[in-house]
Tab-separated table of C-alpha atoms in Angstrom:
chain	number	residue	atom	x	y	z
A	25	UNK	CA	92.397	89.702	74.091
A	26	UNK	CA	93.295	91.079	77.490
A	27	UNK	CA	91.892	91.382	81.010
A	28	UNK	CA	91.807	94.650	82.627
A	29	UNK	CA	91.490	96.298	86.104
A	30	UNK	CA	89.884	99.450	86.668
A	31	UNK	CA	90.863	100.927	89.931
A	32	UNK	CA	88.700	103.971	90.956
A	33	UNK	CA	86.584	105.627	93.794
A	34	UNK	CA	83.779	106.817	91.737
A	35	UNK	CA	81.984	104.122	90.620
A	36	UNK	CA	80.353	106.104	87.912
A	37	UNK	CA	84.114	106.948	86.599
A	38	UNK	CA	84.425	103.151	86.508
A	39	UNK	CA	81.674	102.748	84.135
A	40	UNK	CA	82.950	105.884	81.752
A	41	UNK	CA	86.767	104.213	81.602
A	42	UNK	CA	84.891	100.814	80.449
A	43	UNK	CA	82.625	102.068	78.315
A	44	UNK	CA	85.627	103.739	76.557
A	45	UNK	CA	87.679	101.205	75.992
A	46	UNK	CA	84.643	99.557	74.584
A	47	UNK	CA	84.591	102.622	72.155
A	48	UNK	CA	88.182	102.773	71.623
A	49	UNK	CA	88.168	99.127	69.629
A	50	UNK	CA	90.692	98.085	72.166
A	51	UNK	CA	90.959	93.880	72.617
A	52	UNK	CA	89.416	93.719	75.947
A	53	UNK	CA	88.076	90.507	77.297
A	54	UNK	CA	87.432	91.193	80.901
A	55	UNK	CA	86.891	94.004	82.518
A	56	UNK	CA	87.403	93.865	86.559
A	57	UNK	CA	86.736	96.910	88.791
A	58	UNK	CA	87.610	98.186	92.268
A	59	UNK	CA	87.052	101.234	94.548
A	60	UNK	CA	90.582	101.416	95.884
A	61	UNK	CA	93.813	99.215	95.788
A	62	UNK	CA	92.818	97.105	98.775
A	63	UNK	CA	90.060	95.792	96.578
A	64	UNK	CA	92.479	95.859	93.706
A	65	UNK	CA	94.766	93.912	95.187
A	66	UNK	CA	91.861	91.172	96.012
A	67	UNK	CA	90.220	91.154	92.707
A	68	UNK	CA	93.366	90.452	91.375
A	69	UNK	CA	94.164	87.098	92.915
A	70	UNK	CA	94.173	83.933	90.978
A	71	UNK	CA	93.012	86.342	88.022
A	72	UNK	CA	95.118	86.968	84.729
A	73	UNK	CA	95.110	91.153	84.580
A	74	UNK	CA	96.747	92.308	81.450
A	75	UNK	CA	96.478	95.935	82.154
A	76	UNK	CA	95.931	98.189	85.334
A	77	UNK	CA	93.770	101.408	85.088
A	78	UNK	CA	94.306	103.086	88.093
A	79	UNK	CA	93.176	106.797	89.946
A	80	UNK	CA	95.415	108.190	92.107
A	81	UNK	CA	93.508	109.863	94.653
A	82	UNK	CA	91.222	106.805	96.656
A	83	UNK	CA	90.847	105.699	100.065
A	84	UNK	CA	92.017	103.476	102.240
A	85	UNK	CA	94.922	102.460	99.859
A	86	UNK	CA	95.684	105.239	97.370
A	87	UNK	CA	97.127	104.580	93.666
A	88	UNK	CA	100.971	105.095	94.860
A	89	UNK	CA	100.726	102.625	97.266
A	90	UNK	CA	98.751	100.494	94.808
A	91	UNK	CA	101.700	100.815	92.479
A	92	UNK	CA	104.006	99.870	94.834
A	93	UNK	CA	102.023	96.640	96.439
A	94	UNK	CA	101.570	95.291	93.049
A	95	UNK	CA	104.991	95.480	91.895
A	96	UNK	CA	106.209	94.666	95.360
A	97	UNK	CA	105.199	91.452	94.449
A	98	UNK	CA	106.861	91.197	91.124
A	99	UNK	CA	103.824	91.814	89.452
A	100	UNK	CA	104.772	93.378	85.461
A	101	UNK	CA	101.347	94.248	84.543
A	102	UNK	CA	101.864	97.353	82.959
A	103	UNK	CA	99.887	100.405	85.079
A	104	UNK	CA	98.500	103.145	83.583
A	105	UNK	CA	97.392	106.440	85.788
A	106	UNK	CA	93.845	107.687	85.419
A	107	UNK	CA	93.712	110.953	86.768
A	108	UNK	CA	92.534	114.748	87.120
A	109	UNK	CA	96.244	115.164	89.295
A	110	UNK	CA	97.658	117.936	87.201
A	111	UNK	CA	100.518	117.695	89.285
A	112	UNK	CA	103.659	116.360	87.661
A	113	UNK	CA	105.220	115.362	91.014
A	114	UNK	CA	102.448	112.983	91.704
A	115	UNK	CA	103.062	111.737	88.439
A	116	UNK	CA	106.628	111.462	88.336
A	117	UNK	CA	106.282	109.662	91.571
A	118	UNK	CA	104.159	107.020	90.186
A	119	UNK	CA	106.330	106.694	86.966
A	120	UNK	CA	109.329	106.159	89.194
A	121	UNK	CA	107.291	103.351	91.217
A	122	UNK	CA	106.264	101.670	88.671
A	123	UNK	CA	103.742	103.120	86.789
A	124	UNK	CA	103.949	102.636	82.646
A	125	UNK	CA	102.147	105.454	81.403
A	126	UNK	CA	99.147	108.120	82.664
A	127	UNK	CA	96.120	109.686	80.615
A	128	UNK	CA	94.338	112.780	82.055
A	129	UNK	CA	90.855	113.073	82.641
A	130	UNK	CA	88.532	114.303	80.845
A	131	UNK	CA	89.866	112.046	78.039
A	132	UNK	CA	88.037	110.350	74.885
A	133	UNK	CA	88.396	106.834	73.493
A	134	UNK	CA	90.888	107.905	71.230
A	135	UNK	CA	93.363	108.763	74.035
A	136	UNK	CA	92.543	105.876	75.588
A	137	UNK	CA	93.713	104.033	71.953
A	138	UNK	CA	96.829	106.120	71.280
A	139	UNK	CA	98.015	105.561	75.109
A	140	UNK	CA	96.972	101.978	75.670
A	141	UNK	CA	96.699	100.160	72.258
A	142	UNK	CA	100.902	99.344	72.745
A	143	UNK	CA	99.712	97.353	75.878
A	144	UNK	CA	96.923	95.020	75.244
């Protein structure tokens, strides 16, 4: 079983990533969520997180500088981009930061197995 972190502005796009990986059959224990990576980075102290879901595009502490916080502190928890970004710059950015993988939104519980069922 693993914990995971779901690191998003929109509340309501909180609730759809953890209700798919719910759907996906994925072994999830925990599920921990924050609106940007300044709560991240709180809700992630003293806690075991298996696996980061993270947007891109939040305030106060955006998912780049996320990426680079957490591993910054030589944290491996593999990261995994959640995000509309079509851009492939963003992307690459994050991949070369840190980032393990990234899944597009809209995206179904199936995605969510093929893409994260390696890391939990």
């Amino acid at each position: 079983m693993g914990n995971v972190l779901i690191v998003d502005d929109s509340s309501t796009m909180r609730k759809i990533i953890s209700r798919s990986l719910r759907q996906a059959g994925l072994p999830v224990d925990d599920i921990y969520e924050a609106g940007d990576g300044i709560e991240a980075l709180s809700a992630m102290e003293g806690k075991t997180i298996d696996l980061i879901l993270s947007d891109i595009n939040m305030p106060n502490m955006d998912g780049l500088e996320f990426i680079k916080c957490v591993r910054g502190k030589g944290v491996n928890t593999p990261i995994v981009m959640i995000t509309t970004e079509g851009g492939e710059d963003i992307l690459k950015e994050a991949i070369s930061n840190g980032a393990s993988d990234s899944i597009k939104k809209p995206f179904t519980p199936d995605q969510l197995n093929e893409k994260l069922g390696g890391l939990l």
